[in-house]
Each structure stands twice: as C-alpha cells, then as structure tokens.
JSON list of C-alpha atoms in Angstrom, two decimals:
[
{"chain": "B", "resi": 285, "resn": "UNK", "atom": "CA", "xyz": [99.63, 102.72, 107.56]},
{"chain": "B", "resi": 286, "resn": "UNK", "atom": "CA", "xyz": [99.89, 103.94, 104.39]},
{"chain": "B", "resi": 287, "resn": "UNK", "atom": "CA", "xyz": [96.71, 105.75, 103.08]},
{"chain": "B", "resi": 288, "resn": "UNK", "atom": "CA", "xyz": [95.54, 105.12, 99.68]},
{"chain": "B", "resi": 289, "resn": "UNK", "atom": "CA", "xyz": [93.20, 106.23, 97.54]},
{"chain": "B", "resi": 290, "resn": "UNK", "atom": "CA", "xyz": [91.69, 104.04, 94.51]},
{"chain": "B", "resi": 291, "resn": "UNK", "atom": "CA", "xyz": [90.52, 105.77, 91.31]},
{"chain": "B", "resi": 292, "resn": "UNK", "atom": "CA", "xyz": [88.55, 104.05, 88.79]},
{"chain": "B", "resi": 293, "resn": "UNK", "atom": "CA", "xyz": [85.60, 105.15, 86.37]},
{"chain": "B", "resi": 294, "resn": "UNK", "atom": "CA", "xyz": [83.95, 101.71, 86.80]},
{"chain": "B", "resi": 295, "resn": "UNK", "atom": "CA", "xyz": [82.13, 101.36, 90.32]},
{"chain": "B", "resi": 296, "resn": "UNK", "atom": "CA", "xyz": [82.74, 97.89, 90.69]},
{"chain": "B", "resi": 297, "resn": "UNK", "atom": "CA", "xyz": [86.45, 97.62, 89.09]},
{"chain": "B", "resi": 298, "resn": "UNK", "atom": "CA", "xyz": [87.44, 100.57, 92.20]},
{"chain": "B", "resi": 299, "resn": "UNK", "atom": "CA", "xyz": [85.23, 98.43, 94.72]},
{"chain": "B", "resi": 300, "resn": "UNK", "atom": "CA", "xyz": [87.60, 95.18, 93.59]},
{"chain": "B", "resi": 301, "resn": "UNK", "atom": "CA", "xyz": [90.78, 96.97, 93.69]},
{"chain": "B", "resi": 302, "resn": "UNK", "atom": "CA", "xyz": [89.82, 98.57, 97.10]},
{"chain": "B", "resi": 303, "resn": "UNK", "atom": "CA", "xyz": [89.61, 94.96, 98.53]},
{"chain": "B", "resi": 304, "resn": "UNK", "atom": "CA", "xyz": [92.36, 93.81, 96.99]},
{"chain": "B", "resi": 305, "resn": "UNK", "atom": "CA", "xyz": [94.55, 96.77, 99.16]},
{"chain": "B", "resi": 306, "resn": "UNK", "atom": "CA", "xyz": [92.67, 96.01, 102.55]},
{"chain": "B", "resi": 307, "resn": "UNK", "atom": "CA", "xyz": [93.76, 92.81, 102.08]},
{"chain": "B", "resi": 308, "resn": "UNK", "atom": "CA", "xyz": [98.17, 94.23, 102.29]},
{"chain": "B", "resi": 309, "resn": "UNK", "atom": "CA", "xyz": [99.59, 94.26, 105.53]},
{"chain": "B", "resi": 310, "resn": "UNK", "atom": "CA", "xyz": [100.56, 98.20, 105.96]},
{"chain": "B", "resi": 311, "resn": "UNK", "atom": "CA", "xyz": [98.20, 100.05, 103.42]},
{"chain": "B", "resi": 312, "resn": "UNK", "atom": "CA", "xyz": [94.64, 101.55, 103.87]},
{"chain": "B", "resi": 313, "resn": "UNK", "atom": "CA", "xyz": [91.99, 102.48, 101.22]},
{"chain": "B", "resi": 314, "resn": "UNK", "atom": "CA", "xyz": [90.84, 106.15, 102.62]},
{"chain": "B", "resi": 315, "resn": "UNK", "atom": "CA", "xyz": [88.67, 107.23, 99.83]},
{"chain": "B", "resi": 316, "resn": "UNK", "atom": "CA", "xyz": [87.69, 105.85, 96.13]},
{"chain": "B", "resi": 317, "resn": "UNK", "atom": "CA", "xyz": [87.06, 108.41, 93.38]},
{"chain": "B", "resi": 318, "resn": "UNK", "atom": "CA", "xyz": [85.56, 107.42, 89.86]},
{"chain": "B", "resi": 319, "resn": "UNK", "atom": "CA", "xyz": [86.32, 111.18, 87.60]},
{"chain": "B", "resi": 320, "resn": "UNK", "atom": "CA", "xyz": [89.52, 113.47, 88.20]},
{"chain": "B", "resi": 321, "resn": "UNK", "atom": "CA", "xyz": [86.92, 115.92, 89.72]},
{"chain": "B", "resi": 322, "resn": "UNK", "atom": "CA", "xyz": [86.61, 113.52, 92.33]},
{"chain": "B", "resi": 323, "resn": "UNK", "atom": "CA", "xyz": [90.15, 112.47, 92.80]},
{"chain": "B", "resi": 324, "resn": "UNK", "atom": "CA", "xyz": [91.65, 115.51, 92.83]},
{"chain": "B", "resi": 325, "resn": "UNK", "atom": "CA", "xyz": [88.77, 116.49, 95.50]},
{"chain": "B", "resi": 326, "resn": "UNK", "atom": "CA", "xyz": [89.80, 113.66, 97.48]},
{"chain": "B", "resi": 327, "resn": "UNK", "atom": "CA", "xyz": [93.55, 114.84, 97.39]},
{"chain": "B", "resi": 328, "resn": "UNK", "atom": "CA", "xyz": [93.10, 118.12, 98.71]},
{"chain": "B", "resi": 329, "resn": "UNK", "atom": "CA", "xyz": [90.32, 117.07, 101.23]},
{"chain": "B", "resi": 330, "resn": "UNK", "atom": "CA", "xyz": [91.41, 113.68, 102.47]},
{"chain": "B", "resi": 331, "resn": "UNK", "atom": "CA", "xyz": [94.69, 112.22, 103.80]},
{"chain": "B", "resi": 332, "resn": "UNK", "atom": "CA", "xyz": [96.03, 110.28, 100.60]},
{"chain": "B", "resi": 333, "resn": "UNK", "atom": "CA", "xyz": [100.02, 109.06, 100.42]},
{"chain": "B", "resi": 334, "resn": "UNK", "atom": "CA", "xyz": [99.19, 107.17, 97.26]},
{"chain": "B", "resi": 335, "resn": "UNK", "atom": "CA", "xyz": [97.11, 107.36, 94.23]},
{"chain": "B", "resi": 336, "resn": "UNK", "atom": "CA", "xyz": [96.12, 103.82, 92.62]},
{"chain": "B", "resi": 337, "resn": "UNK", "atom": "CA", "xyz": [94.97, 105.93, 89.45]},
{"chain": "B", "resi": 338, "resn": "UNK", "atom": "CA", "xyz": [93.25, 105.02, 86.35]},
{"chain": "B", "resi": 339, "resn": "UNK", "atom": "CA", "xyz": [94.00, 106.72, 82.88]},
{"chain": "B", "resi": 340, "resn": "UNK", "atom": "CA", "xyz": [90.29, 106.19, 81.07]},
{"chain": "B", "resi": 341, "resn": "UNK", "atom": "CA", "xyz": [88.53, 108.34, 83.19]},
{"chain": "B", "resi": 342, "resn": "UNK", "atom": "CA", "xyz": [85.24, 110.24, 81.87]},
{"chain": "B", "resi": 343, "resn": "UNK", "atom": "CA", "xyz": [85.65, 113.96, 82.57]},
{"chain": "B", "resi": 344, "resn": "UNK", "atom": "CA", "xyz": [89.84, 113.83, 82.47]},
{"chain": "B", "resi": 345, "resn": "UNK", "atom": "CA", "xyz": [92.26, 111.49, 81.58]},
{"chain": "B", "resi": 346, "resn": "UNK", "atom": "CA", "xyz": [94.71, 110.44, 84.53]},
{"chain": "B", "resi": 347, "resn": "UNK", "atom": "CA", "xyz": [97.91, 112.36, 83.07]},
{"chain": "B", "resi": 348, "resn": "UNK", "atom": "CA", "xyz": [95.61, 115.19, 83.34]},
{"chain": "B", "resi": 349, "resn": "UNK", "atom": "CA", "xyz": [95.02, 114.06, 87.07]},
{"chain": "B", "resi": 350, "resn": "UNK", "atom": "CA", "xyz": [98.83, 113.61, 87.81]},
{"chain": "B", "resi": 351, "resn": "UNK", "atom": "CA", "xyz": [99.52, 117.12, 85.69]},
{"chain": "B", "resi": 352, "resn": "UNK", "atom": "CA", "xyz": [97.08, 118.91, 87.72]},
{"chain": "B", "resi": 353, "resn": "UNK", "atom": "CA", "xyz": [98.30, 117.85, 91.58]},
{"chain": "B", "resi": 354, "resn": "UNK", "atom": "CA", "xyz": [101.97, 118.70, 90.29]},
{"chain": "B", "resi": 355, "resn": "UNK", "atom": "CA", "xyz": [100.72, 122.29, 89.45]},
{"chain": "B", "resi": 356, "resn": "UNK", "atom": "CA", "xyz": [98.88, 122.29, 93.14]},
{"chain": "B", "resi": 357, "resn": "UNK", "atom": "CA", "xyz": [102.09, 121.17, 94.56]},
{"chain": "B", "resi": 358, "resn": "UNK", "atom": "CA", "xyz": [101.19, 117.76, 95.76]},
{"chain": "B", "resi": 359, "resn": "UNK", "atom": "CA", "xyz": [103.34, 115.44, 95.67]},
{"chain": "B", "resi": 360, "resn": "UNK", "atom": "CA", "xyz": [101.15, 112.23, 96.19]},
{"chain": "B", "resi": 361, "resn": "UNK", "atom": "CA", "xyz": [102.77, 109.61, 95.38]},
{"chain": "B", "resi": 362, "resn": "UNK", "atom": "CA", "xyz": [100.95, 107.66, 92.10]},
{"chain": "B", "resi": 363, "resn": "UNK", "atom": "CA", "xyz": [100.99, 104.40, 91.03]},
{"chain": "B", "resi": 364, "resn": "UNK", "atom": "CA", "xyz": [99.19, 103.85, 87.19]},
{"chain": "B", "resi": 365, "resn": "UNK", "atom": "CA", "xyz": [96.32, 100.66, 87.26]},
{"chain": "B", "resi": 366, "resn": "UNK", "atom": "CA", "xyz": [95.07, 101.21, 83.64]},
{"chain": "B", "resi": 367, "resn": "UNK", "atom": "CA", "xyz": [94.41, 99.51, 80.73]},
{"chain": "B", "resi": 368, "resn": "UNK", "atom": "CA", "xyz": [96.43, 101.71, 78.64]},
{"chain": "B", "resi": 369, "resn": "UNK", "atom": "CA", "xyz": [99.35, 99.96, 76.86]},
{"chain": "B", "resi": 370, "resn": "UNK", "atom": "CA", "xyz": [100.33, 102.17, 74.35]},
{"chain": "B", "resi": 371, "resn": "UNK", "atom": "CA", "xyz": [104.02, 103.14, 74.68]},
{"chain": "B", "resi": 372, "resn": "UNK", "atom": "CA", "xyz": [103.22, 106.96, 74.33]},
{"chain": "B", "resi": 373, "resn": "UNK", "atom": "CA", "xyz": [100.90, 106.56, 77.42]},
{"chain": "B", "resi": 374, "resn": "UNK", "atom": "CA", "xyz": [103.51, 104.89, 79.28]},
{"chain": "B", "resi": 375, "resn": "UNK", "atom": "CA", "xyz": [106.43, 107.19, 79.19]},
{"chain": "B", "resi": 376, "resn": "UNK", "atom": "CA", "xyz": [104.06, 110.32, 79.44]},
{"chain": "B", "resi": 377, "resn": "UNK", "atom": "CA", "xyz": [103.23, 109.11, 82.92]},
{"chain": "B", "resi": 378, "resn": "UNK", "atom": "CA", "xyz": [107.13, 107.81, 83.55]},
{"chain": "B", "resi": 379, "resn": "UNK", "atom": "CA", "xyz": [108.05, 111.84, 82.68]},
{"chain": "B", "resi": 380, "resn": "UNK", "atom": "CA", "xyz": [105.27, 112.97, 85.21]},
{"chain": "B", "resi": 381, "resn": "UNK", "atom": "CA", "xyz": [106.57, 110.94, 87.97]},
{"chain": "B", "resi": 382, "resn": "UNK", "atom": "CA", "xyz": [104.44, 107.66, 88.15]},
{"chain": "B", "resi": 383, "resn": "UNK", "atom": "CA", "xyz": [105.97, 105.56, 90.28]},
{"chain": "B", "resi": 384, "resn": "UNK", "atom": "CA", "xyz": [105.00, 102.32, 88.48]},
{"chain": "B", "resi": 385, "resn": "UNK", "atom": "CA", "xyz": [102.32, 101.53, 85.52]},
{"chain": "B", "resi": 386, "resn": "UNK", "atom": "CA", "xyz": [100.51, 98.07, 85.98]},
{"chain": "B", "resi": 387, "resn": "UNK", "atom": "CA", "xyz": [98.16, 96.78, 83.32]},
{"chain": "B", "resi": 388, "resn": "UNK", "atom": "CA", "xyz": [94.82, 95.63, 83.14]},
{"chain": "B", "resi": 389, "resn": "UNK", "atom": "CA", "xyz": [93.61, 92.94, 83.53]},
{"chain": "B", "resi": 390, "resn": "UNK", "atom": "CA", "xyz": [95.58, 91.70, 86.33]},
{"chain": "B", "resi": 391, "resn": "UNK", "atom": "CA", "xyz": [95.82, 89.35, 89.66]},
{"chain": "B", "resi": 392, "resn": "UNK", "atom": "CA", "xyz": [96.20, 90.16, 93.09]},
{"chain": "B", "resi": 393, "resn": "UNK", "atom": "CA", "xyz": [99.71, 88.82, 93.29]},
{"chain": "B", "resi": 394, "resn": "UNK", "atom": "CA", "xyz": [100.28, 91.61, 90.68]},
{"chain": "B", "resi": 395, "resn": "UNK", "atom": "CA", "xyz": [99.46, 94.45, 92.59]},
{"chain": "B", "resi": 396, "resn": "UNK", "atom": "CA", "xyz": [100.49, 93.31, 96.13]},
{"chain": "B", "resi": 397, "resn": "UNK", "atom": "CA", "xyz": [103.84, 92.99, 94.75]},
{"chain": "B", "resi": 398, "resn": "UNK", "atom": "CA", "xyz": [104.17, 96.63, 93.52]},
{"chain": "B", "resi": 399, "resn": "UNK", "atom": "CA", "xyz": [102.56, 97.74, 96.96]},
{"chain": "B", "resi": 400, "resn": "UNK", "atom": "CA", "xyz": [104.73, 95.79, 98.87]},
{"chain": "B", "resi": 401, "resn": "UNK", "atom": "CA", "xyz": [107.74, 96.99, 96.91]},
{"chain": "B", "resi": 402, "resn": "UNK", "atom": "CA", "xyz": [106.08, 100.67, 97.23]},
{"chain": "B", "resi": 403, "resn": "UNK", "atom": "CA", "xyz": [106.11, 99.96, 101.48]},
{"chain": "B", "resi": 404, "resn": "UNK", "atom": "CA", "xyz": [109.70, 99.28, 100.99]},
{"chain": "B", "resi": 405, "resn": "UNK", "atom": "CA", "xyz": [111.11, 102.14, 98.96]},
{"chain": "B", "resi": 406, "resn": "UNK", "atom": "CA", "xyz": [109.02, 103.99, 101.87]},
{"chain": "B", "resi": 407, "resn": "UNK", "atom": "CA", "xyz": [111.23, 102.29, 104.34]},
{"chain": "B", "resi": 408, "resn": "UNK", "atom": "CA", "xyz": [114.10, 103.00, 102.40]},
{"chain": "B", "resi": 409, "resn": "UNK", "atom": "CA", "xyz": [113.45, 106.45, 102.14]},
{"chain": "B", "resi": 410, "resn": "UNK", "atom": "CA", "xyz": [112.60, 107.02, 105.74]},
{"chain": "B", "resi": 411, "resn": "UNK", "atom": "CA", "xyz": [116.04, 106.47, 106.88]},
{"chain": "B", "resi": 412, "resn": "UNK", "atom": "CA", "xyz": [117.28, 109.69, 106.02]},
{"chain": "B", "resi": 413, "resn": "UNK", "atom": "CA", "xyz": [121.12, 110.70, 105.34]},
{"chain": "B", "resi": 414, "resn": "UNK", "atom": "CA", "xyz": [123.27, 110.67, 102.99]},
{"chain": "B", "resi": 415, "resn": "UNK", "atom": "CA", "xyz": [122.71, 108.13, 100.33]},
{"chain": "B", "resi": 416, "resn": "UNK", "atom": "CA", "xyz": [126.04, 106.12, 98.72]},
{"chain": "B", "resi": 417, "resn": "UNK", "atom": "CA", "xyz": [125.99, 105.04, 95.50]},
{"chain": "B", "resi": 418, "resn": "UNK", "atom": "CA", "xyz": [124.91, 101.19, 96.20]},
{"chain": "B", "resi": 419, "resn": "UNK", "atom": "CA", "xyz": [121.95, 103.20, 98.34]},
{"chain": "B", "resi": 420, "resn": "UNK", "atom": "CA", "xyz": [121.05, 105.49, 95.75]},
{"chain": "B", "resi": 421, "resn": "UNK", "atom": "CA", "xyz": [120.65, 101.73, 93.52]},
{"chain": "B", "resi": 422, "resn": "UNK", "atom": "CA", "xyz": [118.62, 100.41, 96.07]},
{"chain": "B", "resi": 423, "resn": "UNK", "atom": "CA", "xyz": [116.51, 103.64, 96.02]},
{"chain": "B", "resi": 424, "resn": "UNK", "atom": "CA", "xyz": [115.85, 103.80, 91.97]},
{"chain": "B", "resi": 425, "resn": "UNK", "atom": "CA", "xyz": [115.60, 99.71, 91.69]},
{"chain": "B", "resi": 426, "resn": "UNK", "atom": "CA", "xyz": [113.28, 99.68, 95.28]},
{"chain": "B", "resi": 427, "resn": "UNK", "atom": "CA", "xyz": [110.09, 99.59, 92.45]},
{"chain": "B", "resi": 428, "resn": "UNK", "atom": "CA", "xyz": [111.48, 97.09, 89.82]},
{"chain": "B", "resi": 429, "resn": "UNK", "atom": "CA", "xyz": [110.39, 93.70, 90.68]},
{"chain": "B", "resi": 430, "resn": "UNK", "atom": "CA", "xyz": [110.33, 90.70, 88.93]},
{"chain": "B", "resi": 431, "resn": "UNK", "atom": "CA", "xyz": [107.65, 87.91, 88.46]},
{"chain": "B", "resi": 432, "resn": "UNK", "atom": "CA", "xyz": [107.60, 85.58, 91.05]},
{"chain": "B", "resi": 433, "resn": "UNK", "atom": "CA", "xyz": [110.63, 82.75, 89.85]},
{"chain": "B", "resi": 434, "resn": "UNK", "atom": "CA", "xyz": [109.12, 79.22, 88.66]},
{"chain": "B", "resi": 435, "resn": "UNK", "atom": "CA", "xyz": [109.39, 77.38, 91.14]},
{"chain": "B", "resi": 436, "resn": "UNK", "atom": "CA", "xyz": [111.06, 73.71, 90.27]},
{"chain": "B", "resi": 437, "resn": "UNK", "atom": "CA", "xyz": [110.13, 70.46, 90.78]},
{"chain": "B", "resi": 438, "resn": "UNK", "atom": "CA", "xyz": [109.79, 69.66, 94.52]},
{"chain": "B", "resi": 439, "resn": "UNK", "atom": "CA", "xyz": [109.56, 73.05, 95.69]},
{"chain": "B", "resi": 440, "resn": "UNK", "atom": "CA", "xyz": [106.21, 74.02, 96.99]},
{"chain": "B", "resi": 441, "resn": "UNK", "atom": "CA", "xyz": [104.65, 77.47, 96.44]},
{"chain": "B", "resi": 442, "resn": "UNK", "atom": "CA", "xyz": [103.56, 77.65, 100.19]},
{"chain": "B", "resi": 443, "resn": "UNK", "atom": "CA", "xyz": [107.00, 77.13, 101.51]},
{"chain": "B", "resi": 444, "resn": "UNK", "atom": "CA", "xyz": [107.66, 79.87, 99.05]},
{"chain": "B", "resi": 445, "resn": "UNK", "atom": "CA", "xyz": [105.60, 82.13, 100.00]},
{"chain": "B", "resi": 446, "resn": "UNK", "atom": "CA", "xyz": [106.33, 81.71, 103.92]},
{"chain": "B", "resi": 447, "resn": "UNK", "atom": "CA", "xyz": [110.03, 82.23, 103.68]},
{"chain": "B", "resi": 448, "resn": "UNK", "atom": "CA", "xyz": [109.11, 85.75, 101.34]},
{"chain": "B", "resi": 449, "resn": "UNK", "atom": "CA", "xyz": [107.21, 86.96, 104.09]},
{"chain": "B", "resi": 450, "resn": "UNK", "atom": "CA", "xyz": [109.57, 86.38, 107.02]},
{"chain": "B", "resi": 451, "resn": "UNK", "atom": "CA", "xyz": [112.18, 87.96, 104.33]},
{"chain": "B", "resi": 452, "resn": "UNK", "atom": "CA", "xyz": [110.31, 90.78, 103.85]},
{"chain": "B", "resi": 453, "resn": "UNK", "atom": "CA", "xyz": [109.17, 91.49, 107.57]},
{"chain": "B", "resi": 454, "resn": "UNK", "atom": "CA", "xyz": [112.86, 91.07, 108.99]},
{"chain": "B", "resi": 455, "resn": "UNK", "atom": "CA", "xyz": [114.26, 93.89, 110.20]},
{"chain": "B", "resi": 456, "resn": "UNK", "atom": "CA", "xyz": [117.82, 93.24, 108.58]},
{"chain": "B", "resi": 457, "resn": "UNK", "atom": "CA", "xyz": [119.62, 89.71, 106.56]},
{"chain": "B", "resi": 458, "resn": "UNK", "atom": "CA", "xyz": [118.70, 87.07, 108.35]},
{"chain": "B", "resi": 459, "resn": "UNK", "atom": "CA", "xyz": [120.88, 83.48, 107.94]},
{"chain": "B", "resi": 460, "resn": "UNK", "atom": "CA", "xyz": [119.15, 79.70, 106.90]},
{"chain": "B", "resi": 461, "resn": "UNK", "atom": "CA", "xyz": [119.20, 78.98, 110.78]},
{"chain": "B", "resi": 462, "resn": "UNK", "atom": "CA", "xyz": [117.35, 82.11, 111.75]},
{"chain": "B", "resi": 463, "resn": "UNK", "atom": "CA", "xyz": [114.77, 81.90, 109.01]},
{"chain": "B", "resi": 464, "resn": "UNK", "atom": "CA", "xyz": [114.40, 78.04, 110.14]},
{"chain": "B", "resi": 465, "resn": "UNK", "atom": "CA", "xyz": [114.00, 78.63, 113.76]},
{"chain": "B", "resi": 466, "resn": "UNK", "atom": "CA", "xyz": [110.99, 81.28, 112.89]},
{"chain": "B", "resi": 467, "resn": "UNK", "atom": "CA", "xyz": [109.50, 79.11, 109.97]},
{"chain": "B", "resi": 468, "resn": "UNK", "atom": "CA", "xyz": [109.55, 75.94, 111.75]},
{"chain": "B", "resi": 469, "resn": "UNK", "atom": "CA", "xyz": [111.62, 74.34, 108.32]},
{"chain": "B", "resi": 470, "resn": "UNK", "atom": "CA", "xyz": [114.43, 72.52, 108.35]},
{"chain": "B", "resi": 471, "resn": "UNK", "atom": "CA", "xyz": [117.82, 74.60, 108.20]},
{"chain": "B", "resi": 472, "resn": "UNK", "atom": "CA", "xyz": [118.53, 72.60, 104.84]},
{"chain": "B", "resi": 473, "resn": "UNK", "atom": "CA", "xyz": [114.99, 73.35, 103.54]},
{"chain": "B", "resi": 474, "resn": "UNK", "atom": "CA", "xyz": [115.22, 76.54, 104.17]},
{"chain": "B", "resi": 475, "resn": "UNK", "atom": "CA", "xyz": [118.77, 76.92, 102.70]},
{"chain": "B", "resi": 476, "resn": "UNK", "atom": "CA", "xyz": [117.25, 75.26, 99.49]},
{"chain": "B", "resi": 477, "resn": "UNK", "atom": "CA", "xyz": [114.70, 78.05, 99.27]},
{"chain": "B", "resi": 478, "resn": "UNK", "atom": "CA", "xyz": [116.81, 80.86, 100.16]},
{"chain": "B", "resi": 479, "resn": "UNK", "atom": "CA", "xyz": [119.14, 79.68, 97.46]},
{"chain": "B", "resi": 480, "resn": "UNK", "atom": "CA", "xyz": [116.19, 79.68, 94.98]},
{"chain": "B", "resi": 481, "resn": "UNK", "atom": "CA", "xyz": [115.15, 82.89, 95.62]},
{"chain": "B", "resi": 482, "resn": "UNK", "atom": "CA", "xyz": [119.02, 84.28, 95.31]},
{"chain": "B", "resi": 483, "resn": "UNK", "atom": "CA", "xyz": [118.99, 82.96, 91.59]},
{"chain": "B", "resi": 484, "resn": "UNK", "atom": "CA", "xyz": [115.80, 84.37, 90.92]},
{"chain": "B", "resi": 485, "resn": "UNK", "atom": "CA", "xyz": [117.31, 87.71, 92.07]},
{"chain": "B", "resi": 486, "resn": "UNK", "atom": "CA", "xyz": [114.41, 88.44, 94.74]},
{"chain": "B", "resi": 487, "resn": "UNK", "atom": "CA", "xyz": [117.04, 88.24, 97.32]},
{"chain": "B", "resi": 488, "resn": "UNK", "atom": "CA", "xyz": [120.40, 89.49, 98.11]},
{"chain": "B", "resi": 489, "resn": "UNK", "atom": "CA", "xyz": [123.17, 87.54, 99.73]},
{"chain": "B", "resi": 490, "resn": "UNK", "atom": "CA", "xyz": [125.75, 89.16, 102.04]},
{"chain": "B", "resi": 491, "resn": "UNK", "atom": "CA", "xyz": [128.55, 87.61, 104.13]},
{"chain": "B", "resi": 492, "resn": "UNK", "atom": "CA", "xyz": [128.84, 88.00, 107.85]},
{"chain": "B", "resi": 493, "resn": "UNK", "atom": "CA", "xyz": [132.83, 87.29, 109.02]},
{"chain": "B", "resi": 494, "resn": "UNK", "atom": "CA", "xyz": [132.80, 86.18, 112.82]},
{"chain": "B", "resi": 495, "resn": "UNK", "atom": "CA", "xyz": [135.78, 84.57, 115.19]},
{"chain": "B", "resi": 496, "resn": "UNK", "atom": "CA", "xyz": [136.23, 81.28, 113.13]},
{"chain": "B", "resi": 497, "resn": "UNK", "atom": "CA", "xyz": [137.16, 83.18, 109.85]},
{"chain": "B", "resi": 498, "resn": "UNK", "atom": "CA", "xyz": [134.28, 81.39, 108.20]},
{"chain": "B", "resi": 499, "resn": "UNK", "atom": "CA", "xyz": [131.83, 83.87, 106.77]},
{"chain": "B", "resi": 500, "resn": "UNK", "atom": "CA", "xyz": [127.71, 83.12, 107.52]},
{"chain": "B", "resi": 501, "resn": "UNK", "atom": "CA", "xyz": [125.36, 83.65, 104.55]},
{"chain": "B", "resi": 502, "resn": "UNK", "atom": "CA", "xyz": [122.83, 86.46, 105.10]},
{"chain": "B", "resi": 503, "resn": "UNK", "atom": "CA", "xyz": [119.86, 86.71, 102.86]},
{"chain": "B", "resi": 504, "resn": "UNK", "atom": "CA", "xyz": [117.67, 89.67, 102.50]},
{"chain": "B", "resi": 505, "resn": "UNK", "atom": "CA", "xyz": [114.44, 90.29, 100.34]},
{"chain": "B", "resi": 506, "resn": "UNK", "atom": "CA", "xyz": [115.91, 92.42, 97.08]},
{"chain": "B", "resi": 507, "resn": "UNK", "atom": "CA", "xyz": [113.49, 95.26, 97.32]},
{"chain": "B", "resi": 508, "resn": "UNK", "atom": "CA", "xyz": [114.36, 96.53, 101.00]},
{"chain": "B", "resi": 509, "resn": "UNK", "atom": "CA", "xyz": [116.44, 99.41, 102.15]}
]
C-alpha cells in the first residue's frame, strides 16, 4: 500500500480528496495536514511515501513545504493538487522535484489517473538493474498521461473502462484472447477496444513470434514498467 498524506488549508477540500484516494486500489490516506507546520510534522512523524500537497497554504506556501523536506533529506515523493496556474508556479515546483502538478478544480478520474500512473512508475522502479534506453523512456514518460481518448460511436465507456483495468492489473502484455477469456467479451470486441486504446496511445503493442511464423499481438497499458 502506498501511504499518502493529503495537504490542504480547507478542512473539507482535504476531507474530499482523502476519499477520493481510499477509493484507489493500492494507496492509503495516513494523515491529512492543513499548514506546512503540520505537513512537515506529519513527514517526520508518520509513515508518508507521497505528498498530495497544496500550494495556498496559510503559514507557508507548498514550494516552501517541498524546499524544506529537501533540506531535511526526505525524499517523499510529491504530487502538486493546487489551484495555482501561473507558469512561474509550475516550473518552480517541476525544478524542486514535483512529480506531477494537477489543477483545481478537478474530477476523480483526474486524480486516479495520476495515482495510478504514480503506482506504476513505483512498479517500474522496483525492478531494479540496469535501465536501457527504451527503460529509462518508460521511467521519465511513467507520469505523462493523456486524457482518457473519446470514445466513438458504438463503443461504450464501461467496456472501456473494464478492459483498462485488466490492462493495468496484468502482470505482463496480454493478447485479445486472453483479455476476452478474463472479461467475458468477445475476442473481436475486445480486439476492437484494444485497438482503440493503441491509437489513443494508452497502450503499447508488441509482437510475440511462435512455431507458425505468425506473430500474436500483445497489448499492454502505456504507463507500466
């Protein structure tokens, strides 16, 4: 489980954001803080792999909060949830290491995309070795996800959203006839949306070469290791 703590100046905007976490497969809320004081408190005191950390905050702002655990020698991971747009704000917290910057106001699909693509970057990183070149991509681009591709006519967002998760939760590519057998889809239906996805770029085709010489399609989700 990934341990997370939520840091917000407005009571009920933390309380909100909190829920929304609890409600990701993989991730915990272990404390919520509402001042730096009180996040950077929770930091040293609690366990805390990532920071869900707001920039308005009354005593600090939450550069000051990401400058301050860098000079402690933390190195919590941080994710920016702000309503700061300005460009200046932005690449300040880019420069101090912020693994991602989403913007306020925003939905749930928003930020269980950027967690889910946080999970898999930890994935990816928990492998270890040596890292080639196409890794190394894989590594950097883990966190850069796209919207969610329009979906066209006849395609139905549920289907959609069933063949992401089985995508995401596989432990390697998985063909149309193994994604149909554990979806309960038709191997053509799930081709269709498999080939959907592949244009949207959300996943990643490889070929498999076996005794007939005929290579199988493989699809993974784009954002895993």
């Amino acid at each position: 489980m990934i341990a997370v703590l939520v840091v917000d100046d407005d009571i009920r905007v933390a309380d909100v954001n909190a829920a929304y976490v609890e409600k990701i497969a993989g991730f915990r809320v272990t404390a919520k803080a509402h001042n730096a004081a009180e996040a950077l408190h929770c930091v040293e005191t609690d366990e805390v792999d990532l920071v869900l950390l707001d920039h308005h905050l009354p005593d600090e702002t939450g550069l000051d909060v990401v400058r301050r655990l860098r000079e402690r020698g933390h190195e919590t991971d941080v994710i920016m949830v702000t309503a700061a747009r300005d460009v200046g704000t932005v690449q300040a917290a880019m420069r101090l290491g912020a693994l991602q910057y989403l913007v306020k106001p925003f939905a749930f699909s928003g930020l269980r995309t950027k967690l889910e693509a946080y999970a898999a970057l930890q994935r990816t990183l928990r492998g270890g070795g040596e890292a080639e070149q196409a890794e190394v991509d894989r590594i950097f681009g883990a966190l850069t996800v796209s919207a969610e591709p329009e979906l066209p006519k006849g395609h139905s967002p549920t289907t959609a959203e069933l063949v992401r998760r089985v995508l995401m939760s596989a432990e390697g590519p998985v063909s149309a006839q193994e994604l149909a057998d554990s979806t309960q889809l038709s191997r053509q239906t799930a081709q269709r949306y498999l080939k959907l996805l592949e244009r949207a770029g959300r996943v990643r085709l490889s070929l498999r070469y076996g005794d007939t010489g005929r290579p199988e399609h493989r699809y993974r989700w784009a954002t895993r290791g």
